[in-house]
Short mmCIF file of C-alpha atoms in Angstrom, two decimals:
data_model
loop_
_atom_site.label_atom_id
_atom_site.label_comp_id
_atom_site.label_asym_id
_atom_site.label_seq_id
_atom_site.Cartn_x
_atom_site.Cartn_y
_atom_site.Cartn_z
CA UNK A 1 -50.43 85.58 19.74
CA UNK A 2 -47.35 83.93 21.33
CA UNK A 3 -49.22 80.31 20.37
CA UNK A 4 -49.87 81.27 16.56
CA UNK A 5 -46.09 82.48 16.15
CA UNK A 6 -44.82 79.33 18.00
CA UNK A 7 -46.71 77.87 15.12
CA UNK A 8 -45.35 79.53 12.67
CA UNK A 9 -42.06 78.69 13.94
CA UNK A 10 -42.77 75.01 13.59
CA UNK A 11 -44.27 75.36 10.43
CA UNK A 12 -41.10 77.21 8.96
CA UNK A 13 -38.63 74.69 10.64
CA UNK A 14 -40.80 71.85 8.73
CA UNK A 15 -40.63 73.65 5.62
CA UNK A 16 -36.89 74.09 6.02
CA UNK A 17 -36.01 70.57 7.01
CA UNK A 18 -38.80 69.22 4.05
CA UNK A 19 -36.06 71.81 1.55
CA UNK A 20 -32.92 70.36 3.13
CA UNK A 21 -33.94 66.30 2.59
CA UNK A 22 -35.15 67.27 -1.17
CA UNK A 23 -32.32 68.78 -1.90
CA UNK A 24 -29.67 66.23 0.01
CA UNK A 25 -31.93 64.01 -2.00
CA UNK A 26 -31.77 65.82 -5.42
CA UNK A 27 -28.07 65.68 -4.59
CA UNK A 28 -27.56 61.81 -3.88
CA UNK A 29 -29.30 61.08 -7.15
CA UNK A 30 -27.14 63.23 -9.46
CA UNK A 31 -23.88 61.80 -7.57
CA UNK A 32 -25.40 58.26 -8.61
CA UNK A 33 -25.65 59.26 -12.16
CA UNK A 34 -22.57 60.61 -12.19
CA UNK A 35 -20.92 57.44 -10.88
CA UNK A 36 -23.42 55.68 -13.22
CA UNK A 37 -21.76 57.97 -16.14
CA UNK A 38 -18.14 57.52 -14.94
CA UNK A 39 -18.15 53.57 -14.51
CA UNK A 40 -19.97 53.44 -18.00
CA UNK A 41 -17.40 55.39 -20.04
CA UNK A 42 -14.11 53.57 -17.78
CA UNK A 43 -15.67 50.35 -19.11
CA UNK A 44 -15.62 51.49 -22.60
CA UNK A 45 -12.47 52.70 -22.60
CA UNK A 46 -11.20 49.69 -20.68
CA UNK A 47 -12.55 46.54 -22.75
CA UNK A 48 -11.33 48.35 -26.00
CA UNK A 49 -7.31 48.29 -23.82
CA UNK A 50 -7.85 44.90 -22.31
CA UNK A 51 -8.57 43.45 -25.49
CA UNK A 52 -5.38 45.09 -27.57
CA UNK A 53 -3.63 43.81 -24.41
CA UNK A 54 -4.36 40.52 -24.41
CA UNK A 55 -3.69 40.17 -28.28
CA UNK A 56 -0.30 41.97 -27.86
CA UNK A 57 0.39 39.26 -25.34
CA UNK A 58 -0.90 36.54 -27.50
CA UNK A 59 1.19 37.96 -30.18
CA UNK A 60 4.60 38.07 -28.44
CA UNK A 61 3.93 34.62 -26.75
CA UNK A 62 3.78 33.28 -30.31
CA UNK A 63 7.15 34.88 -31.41
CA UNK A 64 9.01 34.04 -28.15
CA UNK A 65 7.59 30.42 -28.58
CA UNK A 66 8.46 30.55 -32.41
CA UNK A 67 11.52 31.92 -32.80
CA UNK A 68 13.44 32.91 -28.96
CA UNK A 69 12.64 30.09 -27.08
CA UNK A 70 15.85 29.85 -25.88
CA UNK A 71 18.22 32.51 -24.05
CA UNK A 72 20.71 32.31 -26.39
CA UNK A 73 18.41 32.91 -29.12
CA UNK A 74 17.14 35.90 -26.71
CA UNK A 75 20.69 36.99 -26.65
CA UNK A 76 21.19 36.59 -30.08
CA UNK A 77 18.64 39.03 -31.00
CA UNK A 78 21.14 41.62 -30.75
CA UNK A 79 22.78 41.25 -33.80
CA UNK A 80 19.97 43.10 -34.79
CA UNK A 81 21.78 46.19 -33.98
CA UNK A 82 24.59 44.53 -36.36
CA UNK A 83 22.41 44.69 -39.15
CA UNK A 84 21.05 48.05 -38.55
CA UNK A 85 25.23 49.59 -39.21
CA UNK A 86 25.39 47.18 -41.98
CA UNK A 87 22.14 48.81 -42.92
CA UNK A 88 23.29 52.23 -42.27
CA UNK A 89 26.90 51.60 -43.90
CA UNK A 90 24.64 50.66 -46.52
CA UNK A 91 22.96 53.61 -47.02
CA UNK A 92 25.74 55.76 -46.64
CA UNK A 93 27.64 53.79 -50.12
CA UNK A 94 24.83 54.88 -51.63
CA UNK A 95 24.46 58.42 -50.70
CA UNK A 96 28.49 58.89 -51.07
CA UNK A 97 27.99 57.06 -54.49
CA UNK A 98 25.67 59.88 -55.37
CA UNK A 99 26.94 62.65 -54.13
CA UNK A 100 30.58 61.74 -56.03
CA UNK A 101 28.35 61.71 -59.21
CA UNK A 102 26.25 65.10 -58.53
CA UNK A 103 30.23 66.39 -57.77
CA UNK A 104 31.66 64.93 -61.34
CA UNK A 105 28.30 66.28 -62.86
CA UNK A 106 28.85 69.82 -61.41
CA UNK A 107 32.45 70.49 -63.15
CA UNK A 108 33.88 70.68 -59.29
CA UNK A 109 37.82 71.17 -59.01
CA UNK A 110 39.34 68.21 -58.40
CA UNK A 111 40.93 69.78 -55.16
CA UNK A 112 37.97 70.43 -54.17
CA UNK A 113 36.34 66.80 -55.49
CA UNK A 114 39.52 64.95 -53.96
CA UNK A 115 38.92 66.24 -50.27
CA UNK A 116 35.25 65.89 -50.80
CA UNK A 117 35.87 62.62 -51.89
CA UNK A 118 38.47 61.63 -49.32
CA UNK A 119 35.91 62.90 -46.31
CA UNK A 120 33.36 60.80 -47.46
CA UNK A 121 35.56 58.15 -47.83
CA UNK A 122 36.55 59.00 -44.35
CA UNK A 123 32.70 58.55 -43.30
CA UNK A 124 32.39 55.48 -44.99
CA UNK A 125 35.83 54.32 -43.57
CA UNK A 126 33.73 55.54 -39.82
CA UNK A 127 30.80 54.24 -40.62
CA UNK A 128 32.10 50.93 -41.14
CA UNK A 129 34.27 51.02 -38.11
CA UNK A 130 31.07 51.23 -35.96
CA UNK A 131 29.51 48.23 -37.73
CA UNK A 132 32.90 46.42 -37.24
CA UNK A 133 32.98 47.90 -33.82
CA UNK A 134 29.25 46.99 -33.20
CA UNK A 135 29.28 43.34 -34.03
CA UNK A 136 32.43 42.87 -32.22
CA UNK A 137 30.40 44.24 -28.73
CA UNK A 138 27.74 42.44 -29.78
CA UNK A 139 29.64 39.08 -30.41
CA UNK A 140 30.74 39.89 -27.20
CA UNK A 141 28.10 40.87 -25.28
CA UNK A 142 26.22 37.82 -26.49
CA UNK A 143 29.19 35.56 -25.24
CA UNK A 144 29.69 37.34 -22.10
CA UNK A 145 26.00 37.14 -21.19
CA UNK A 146 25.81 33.58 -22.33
CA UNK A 147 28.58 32.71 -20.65
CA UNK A 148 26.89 34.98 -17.36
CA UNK A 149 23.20 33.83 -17.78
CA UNK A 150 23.07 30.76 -19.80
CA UNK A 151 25.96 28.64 -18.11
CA UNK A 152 24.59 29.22 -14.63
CA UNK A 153 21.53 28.15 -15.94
CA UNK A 154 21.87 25.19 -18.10
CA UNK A 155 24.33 23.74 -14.96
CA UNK A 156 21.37 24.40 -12.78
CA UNK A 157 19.03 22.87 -15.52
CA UNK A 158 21.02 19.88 -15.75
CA UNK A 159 22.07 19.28 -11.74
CA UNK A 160 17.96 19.36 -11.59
CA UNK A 161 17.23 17.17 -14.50
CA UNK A 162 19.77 14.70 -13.01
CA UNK A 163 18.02 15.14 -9.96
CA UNK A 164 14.46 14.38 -11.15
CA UNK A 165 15.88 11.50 -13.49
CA UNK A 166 17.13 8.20 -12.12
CA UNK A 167 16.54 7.78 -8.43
CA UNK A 168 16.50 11.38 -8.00
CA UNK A 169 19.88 11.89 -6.51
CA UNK A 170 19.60 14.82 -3.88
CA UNK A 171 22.59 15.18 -2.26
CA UNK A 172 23.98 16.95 -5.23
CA UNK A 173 23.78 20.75 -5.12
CA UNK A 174 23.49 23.40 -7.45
CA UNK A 175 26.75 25.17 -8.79
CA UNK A 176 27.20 28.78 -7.29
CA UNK A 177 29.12 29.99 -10.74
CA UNK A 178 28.40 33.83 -10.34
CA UNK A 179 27.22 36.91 -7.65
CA UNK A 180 24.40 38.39 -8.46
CA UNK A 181 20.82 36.80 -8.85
CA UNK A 182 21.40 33.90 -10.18
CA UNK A 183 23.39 32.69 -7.10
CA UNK A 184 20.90 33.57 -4.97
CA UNK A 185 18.58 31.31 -6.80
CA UNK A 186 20.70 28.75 -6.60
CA UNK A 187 21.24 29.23 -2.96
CA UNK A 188 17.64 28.92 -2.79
CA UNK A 189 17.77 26.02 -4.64
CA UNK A 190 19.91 24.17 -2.24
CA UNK A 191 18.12 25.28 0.71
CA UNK A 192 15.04 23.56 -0.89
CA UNK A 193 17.09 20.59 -1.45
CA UNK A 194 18.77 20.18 2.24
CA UNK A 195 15.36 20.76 3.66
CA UNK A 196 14.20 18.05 1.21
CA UNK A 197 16.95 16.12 1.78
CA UNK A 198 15.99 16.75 5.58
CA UNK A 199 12.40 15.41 4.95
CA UNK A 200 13.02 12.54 3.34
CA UNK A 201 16.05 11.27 5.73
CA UNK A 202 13.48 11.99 8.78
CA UNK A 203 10.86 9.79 6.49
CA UNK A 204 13.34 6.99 5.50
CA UNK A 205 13.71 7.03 9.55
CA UNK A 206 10.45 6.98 10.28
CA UNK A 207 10.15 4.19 7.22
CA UNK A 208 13.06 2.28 8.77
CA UNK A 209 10.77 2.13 12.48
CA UNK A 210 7.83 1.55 10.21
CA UNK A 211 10.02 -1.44 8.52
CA UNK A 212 10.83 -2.72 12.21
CA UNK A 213 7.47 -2.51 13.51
CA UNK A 214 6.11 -4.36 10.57
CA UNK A 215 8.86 -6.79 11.00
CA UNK A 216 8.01 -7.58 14.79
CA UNK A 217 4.23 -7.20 13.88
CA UNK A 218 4.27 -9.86 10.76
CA UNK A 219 6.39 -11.98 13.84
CA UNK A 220 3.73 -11.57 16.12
CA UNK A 221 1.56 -13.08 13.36
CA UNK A 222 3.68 -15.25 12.16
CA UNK A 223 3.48 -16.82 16.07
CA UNK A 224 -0.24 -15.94 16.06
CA UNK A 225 -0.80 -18.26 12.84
CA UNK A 226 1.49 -20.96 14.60
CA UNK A 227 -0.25 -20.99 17.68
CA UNK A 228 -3.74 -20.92 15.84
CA UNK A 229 -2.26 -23.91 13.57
CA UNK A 230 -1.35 -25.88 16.50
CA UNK A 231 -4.32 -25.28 18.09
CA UNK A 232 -6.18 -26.11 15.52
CA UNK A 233 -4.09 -29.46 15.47
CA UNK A 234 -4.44 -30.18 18.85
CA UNK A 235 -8.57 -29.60 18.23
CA UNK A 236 -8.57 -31.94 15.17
CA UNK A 237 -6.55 -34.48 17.52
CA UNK A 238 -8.60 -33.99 20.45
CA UNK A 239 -12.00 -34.74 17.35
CA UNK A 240 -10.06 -37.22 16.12
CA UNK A 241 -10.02 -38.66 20.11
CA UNK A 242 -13.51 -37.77 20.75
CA UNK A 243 -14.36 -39.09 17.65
CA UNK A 244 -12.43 -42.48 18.97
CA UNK A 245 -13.53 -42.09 22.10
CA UNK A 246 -17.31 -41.77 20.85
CA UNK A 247 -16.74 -44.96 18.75
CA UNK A 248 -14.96 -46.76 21.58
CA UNK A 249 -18.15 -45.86 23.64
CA UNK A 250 -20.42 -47.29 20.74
CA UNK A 251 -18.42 -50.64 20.99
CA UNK A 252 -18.67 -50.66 24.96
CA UNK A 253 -22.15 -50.06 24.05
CA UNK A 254 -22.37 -52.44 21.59
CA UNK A 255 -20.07 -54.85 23.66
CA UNK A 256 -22.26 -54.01 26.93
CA UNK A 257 -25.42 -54.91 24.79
CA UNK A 258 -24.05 -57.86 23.54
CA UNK A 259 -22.57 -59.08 27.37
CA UNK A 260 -26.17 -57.88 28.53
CA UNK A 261 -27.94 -60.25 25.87
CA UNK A 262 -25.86 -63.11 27.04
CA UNK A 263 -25.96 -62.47 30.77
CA UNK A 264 -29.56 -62.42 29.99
CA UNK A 265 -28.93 -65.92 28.24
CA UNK A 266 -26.95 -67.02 30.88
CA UNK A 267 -29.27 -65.93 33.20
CA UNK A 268 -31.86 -68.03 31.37
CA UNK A 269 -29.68 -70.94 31.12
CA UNK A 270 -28.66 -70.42 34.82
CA UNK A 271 -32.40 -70.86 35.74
CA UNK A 272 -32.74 -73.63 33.80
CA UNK A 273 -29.48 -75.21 35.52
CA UNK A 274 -30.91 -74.55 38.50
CA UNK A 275 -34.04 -76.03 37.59
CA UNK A 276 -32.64 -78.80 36.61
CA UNK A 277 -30.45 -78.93 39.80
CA UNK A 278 -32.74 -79.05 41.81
CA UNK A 279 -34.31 -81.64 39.55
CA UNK A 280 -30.87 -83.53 40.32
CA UNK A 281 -30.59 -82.86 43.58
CA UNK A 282 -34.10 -84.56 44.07
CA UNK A 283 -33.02 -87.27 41.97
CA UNK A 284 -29.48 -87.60 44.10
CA UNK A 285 -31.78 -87.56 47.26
CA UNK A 286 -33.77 -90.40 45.78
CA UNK A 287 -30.43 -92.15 44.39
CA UNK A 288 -29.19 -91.46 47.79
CA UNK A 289 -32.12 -93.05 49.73
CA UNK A 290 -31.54 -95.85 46.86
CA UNK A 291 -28.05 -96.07 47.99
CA UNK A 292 -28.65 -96.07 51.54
CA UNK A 293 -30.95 -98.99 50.56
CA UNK A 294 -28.58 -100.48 48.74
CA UNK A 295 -26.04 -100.25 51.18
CA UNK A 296 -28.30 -102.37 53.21
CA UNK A 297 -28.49 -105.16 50.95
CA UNK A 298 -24.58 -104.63 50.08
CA UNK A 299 -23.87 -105.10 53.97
CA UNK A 300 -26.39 -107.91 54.30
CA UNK A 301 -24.63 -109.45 51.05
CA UNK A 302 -21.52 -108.94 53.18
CA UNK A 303 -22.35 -110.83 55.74
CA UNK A 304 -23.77 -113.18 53.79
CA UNK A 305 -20.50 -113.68 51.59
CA UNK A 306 -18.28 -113.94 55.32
CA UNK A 307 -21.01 -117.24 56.04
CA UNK A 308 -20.31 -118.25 52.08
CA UNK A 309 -17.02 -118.01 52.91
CA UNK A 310 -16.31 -120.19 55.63
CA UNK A 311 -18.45 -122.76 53.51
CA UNK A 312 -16.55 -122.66 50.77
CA UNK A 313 -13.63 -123.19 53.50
CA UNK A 314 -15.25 -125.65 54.57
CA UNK A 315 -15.66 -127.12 51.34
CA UNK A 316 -12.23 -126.39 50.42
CA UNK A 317 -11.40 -128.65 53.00
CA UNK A 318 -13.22 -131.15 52.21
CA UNK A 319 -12.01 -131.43 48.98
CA UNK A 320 -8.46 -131.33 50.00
CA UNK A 321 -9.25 -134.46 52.48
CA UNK A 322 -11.36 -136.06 49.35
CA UNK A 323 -8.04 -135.39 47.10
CA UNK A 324 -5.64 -137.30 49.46
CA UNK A 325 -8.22 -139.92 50.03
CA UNK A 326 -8.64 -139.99 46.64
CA UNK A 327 -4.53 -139.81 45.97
CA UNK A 328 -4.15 -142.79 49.04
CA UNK A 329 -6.58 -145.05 47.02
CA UNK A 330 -4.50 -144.28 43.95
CA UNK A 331 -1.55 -145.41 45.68
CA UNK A 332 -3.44 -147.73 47.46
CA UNK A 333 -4.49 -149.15 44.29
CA UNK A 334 -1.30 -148.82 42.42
#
């Protein structure tokens, strides 16, 4: 018994928790379609808006580019209100018109039809006033907001056209005509244009340092080229030497081949001398041994010539003692 209600207890707890998912369930779809529903009809309504929005705003861009481009013209819109009094003063001429002519046409008392008359005259009169009164604000409101909006603004538009034209000249700053928004703009404005103004002296500085650093590098090659230049002069020159040097060497070589040729002719030659030295030399010795001989006879001449000589002494003699014989016959004979 206690197991089969135990069961039953689980069983029921199933069943209730099996209830409680379907209908969480059952409840997370119809939020979904409701969302579904509500996201559908916003979107409906919505494009329809959007749509009349965006051509509203086409709309009015197109007048404001058309016809109030300008603040002045802006401004000037509100002599609209001008025209409306004029419109109304208008209207009431007319409806005092008529009502004078329903008066005549009713046989009124012309007590009555002269204070009638004179208080509609008096509204007219009123009426009028306000127009007067109207375009005079008007004229000046237009002047005084001109001379409020429009001033401050065409001296800001110029000090920034004069700034963006030319060389852009920005140590100007912007008039501070008035106190309210506008000067805060143009406060603005000039903080824009000292930081600017602090940018571009910290870039002309760093432009100046670029300018030096240039200038130094474009020195260094500047001396760079010159040295390459001169070396490249002293490497043609030293060519031009080797090249000199190499033809001097060729001429040596030339010179050393033509000196070897003739030391090899003159070594010929000097064989050949010596050949024929030697061919002397035997021929001296054999002059020499001639000599020697010759000698001989030459000294054997010699002593020959000494005994010759003394002959011819001798004979000398004789003839001298055979002249003065001869010259003592002459006398002799004389």
């Amino acid at each position: 018994m206690a197991q089969l209600c135990s069961t039953l207890r689980r069983e029921k707890r199933r069943e209730l928790r099996g209830r409680n998912f379907s209908a969480s369930a059952e409840g997370e779809r119809i939020k979904a379609l409701v969302a579904r529903d509500v996201n559908h009809r916003t979107r409906t309504t919505l494009v329809p808006r959007s749509s009349k929005m965006q051509t509203l705003k086409a709309l009015y861009e197109s007048v404001e580019r058309q016809f109030f481009n300008t603040l002045t013209k802006k401004l000037s819109s509100l002599f609209l209100l001008v025209l409306v009094s004029a419109l109304l003063y208008w209207v009431a001429l007319n409806i005092r018109s008529d009502i004078m002519l329903q008066l005549r046409g009713t046989q009124t008392a012309p007590a009555a039809l002269g204070v009638n008359q004179s208080q509609l005259d008096l509204l007219s009169n009123a009426i009028l006033l306000s127009t007067l009164f109207t375009l005079v604000m008007v004229s000046f409101m237009v002047w005084y907001f001109r001379h409020l909006i429009v001033r401050p603004v065409m001296s800001m538009t110029r000090a920034l056209e004069e700034v963006a034209s030319g060389e852009g000249d920005l140590s100007r700053d912007l008039p501070l005509l008035t106190h309210d928004e506008i000067r805060g703009l143009a406060s603005t404005c000039n903080l824009f244009l000292a930081k600017q103004r602090e940018i571009i002296s910290s870039i002309q500085g760093l432009t100046v340092q670029i300018a030096v650093e240039s200038a130094r590098s474009l020195k260094n090659i500047s001396d760079s080229s010159d040295s390459a230049t001169d070396q490249a002069r002293f490497a043609r020159e030293v060519m031009d030497q080797s090249n000199m040097a190499v033809g001097s060497i060729e001429d040596v070589s030339q010179q050393t081949q033509g000196i070897s040729s003739t030391t090899a002719q003159n070594l010929s030659m000097a064989r050949d001398s010596y050949a024929e030295l030697l061919e002397v030399t035997g021929n001296i010795s054999q002059i020499s041994s001639s000599l020697n001989e010759f000698g001989g006879l030459v000294s054997g001449l010699n002593e020959r010539s000494s005994s010759i000589k003394s002959i011819v002494g001798l004979i000398q003699q004789i003839s001298s003692q055979t002249n003065l014989l001869a010259l003592n016959a002459a006398i002799e004979a004389a």
